[in-house]
Tab-separated table of C-alpha atoms in Angstrom:
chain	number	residue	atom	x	y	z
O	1	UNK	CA	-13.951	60.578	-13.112
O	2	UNK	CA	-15.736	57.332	-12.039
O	3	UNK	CA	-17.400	58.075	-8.800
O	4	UNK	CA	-18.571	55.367	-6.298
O	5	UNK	CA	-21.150	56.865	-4.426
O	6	UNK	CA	-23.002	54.691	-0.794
O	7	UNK	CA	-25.753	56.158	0.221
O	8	UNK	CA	-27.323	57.402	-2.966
O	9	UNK	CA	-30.537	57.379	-1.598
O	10	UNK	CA	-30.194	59.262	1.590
O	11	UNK	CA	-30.991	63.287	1.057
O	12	UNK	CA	-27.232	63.770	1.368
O	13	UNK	CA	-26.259	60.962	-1.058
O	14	UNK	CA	-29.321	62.231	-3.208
O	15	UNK	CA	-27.480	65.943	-3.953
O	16	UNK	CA	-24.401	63.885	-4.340
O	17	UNK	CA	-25.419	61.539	-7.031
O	18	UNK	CA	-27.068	65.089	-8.653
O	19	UNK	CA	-24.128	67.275	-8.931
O	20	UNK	CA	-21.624	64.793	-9.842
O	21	UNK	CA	-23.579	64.065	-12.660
O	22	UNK	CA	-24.108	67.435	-13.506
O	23	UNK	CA	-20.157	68.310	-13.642
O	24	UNK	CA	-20.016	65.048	-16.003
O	25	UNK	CA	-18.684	62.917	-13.700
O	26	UNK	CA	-19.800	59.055	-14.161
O	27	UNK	CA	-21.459	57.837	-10.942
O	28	UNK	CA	-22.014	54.022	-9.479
O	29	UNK	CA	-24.533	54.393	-6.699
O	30	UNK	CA	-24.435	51.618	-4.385
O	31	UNK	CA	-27.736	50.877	-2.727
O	32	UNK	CA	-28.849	47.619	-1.115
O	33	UNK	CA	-32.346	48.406	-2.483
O	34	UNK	CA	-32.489	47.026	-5.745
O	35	UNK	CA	-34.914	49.151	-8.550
O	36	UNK	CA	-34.767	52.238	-5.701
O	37	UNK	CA	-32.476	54.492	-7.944
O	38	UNK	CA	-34.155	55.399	-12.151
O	39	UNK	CA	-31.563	55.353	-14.700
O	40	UNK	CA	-29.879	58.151	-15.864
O	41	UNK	CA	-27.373	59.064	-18.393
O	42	UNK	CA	-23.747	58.527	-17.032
O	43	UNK	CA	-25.527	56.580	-13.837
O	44	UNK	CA	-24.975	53.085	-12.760
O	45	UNK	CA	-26.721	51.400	-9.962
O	46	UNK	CA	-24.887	48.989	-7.955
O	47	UNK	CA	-26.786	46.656	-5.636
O	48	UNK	CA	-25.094	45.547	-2.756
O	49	UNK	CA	-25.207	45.966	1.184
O	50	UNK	CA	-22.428	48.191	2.019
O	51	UNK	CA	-21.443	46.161	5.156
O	52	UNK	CA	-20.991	43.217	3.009
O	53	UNK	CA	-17.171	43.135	2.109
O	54	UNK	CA	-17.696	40.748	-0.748
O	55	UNK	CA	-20.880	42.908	-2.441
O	56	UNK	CA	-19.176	46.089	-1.155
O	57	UNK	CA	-15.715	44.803	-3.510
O	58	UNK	CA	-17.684	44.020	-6.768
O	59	UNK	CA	-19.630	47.662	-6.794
O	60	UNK	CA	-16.820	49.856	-6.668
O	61	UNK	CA	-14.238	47.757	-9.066
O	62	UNK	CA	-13.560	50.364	-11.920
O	63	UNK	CA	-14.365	53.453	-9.947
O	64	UNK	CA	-11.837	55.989	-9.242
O	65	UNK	CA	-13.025	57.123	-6.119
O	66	UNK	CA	-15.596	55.969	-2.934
O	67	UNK	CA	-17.565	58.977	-1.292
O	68	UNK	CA	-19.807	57.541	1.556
O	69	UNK	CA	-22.672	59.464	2.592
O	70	UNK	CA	-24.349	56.663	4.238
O	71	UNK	CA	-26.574	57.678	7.465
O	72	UNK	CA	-28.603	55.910	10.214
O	73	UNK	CA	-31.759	56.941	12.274
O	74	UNK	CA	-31.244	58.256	16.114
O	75	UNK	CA	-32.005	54.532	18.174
O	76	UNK	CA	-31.314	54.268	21.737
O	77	UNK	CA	-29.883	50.346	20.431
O	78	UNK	CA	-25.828	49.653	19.435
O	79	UNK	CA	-25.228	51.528	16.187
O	80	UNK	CA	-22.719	49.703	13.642
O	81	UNK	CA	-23.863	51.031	10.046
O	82	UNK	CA	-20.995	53.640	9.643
O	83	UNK	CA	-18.185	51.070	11.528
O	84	UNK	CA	-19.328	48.191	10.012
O	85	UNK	CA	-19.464	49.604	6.489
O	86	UNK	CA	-16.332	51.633	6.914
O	87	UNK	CA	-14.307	48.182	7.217
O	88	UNK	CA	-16.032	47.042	4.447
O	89	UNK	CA	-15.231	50.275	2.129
O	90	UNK	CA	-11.987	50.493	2.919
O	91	UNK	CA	-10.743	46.849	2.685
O	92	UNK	CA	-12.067	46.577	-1.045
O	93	UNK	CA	-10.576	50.191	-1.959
O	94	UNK	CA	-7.341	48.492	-0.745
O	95	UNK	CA	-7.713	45.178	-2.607
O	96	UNK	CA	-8.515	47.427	-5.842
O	97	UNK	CA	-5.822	50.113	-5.486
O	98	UNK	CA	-8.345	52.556	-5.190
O	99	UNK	CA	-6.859	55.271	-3.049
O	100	UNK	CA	-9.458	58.465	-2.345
O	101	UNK	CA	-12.068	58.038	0.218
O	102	UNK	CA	-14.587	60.606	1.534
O	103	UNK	CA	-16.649	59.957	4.039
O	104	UNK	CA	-19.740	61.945	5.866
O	105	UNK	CA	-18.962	62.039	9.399
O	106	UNK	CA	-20.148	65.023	12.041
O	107	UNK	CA	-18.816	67.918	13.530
O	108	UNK	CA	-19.904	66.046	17.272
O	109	UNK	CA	-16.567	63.597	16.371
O	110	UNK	CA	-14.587	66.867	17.256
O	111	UNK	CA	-14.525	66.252	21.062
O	112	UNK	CA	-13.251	70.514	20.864
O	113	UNK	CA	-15.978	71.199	18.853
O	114	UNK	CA	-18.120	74.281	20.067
O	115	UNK	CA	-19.812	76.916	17.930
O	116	UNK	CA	-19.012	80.510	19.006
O	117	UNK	CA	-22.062	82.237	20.067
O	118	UNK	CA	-23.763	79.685	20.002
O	119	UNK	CA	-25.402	79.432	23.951
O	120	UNK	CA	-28.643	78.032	23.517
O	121	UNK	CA	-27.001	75.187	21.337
O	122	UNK	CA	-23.745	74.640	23.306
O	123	UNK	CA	-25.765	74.367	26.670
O	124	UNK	CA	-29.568	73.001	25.525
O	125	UNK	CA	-29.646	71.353	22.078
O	126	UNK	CA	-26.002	69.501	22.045
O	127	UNK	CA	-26.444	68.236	25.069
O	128	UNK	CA	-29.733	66.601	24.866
O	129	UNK	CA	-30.124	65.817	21.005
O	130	UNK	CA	-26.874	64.914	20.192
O	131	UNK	CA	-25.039	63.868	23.482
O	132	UNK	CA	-28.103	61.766	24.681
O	133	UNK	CA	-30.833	61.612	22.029
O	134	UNK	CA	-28.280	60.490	19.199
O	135	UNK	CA	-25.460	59.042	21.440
O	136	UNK	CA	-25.372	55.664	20.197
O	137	UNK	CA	-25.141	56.823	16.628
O	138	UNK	CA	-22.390	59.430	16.885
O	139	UNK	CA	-20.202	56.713	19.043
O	140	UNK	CA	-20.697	54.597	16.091
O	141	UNK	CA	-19.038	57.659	13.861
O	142	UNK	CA	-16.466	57.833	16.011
O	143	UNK	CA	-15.607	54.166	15.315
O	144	UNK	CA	-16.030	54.478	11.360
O	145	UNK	CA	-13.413	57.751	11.808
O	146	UNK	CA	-10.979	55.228	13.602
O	147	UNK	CA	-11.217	52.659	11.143
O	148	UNK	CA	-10.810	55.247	8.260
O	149	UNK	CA	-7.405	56.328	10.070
O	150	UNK	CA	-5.983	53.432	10.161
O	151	UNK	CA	-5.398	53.094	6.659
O	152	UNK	CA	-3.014	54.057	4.340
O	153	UNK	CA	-5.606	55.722	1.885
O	154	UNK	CA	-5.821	59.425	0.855
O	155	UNK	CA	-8.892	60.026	3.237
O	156	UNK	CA	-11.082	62.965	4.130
O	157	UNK	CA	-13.619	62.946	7.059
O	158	UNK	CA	-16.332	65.571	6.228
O	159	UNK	CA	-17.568	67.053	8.727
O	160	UNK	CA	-20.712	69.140	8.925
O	161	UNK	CA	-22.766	70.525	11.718
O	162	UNK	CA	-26.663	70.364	12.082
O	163	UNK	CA	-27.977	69.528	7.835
O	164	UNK	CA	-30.963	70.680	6.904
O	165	UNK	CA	-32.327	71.215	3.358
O	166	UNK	CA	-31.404	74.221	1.366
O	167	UNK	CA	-32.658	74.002	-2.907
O	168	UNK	CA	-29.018	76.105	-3.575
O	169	UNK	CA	-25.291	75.970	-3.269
O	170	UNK	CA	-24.416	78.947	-1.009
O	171	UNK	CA	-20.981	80.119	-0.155
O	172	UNK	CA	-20.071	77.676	1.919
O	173	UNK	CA	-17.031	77.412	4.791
O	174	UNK	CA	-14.883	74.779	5.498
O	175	UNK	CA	-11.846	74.463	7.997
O	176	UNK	CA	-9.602	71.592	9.433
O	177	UNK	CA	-11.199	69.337	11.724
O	178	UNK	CA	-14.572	71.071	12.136
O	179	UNK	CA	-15.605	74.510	11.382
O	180	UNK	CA	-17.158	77.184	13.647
O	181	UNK	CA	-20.918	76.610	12.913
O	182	UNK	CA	-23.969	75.472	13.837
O	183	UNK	CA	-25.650	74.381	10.088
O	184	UNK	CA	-24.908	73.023	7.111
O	185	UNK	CA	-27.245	72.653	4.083
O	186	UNK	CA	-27.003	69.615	2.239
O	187	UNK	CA	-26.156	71.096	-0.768
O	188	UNK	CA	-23.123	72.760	0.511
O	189	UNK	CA	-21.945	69.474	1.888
O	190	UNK	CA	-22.192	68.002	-1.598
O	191	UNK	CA	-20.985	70.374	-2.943
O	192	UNK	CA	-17.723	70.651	-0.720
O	193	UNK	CA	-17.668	66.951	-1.279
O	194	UNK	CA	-16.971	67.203	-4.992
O	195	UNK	CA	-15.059	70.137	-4.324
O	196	UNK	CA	-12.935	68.255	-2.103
O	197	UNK	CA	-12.526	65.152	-4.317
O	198	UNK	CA	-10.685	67.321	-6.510
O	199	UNK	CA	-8.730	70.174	-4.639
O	200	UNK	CA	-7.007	67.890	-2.031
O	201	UNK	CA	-6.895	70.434	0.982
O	202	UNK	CA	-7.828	68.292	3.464
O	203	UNK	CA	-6.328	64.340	2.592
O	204	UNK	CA	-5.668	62.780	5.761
O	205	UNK	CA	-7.524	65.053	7.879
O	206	UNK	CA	-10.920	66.057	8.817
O	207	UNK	CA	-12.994	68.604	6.622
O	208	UNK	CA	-15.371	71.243	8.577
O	209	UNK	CA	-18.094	72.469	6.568
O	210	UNK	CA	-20.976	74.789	7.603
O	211	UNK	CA	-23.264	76.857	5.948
O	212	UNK	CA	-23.928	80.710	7.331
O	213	UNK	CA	-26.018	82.773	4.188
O	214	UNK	CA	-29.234	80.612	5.882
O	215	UNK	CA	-30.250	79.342	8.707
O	216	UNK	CA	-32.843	76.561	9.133
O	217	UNK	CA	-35.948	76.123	11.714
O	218	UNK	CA	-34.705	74.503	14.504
O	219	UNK	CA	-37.219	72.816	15.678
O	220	UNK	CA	-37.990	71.773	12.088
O	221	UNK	CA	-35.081	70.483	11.671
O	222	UNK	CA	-34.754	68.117	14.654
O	223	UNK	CA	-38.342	66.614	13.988
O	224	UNK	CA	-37.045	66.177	10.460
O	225	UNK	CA	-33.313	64.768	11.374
O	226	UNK	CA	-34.077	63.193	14.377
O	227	UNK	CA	-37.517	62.712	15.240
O	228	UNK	CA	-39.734	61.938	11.789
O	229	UNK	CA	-39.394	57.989	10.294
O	230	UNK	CA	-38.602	58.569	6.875
């Protein structure tokens, strides 16, 4: 399969662009940062800014399929890289006839949303990292997940909790809408991705995914996430 992959560069996009590879899948990675990506056997680098309908339509003609893993920074300023690149995506997988979409979005979208167990997080962290500290960027997910809806195309929101870096694939969860957990490694969310792309459990609906064999350093990973310029 011919995989068009935005984000390539981000540490999600990065485990991505690895394991579709690895299962033999051909990959496009569409980066606006031309020479950022080394070539690879079955890799192609597309250059083009994914809220740029016109770049964002020449990258993925050929592909069979657009998985966005694109991210953004915590800013207290207006947040339009996931809406803004959404419309984009979308209106050139239409013009192509290119009809599977994934796209990374968060388990905060799920207004219901609320790990069992989970007091300290519920009551301290949620409210002040991602209800205040990230608010402008998880409104702007909200708006990407609205413009994904309104189309006609076999869509799947993934959503994972808190991501944090794991080297492994572990036995992963996933559930409709969001799943009942605080964490997700990065490598589970690619790999549920992929998983995804194929199985078709979730089209037109929102994927949980979180990760329970291990746990990350909290406070690691908020100054990594959140906090730390990268």
């Amino acid at each position: 399969m011919r995989i068009a992959i935005f984000g390539p560069n981000g540490p999600t996009g990065r485990r991505l662009t690895d394991q579709a590879l690895a299962a033999g899948h051909e990959v496009v990675a569409v980066t606006r940062r031309s020479g950022s990506i080394s070539a690879r056997p079955g890799l192609t680098v597309a250059v083009a800014d994914a809220t740029d309908p016109a770049a964002v339509d020449a990258a993925i003609d050929g592909t069979d399929v657009v998985l966005s893993a694109l991210g953004a920074r915590f800013s207290k300023e207006t947040i339009t890289t996931y809406s803004a690149s959404a419309t984009a995506i979308t209106g050139a997988m239409a013009r192509h006839g290119i009809k599977r979409l994934l796209a990374v979005s968060s388990s905060i979208a799920d207004p219901n949303w609320r790990p069992t167990g989970a007091h300290f997080f519920n009551h301290v962290l949620d409210p002040l990292v991602n209800r205040r500290l990230g608010r402008t960027l998880h409104e702007d997910m909200r708006r990407m997940e609205d413009v994904i809806h309104r189309t006609d195309l076999d869509w799947t929101l993934v959503r994972p909790s808190g991501l944090f870096e794991h080297a492994v694939v572990t036995a992963y969860h996933t559930a409709e809408n969001s799943a009942d957990g605080v964490f997700t490694a990065r490598a589970d969310l690619a790999a549920g991705m992929l998983h995804e792309m194929a199985e078709r459990r979730y089209v037109r609906t929102a994927m949980g995914i979180i990760t329970t064999a291990v746990q990350p350093n909290i406070a690691k990973l908020i100054w990594n996430e959140g906090v730390k310029k990268k």
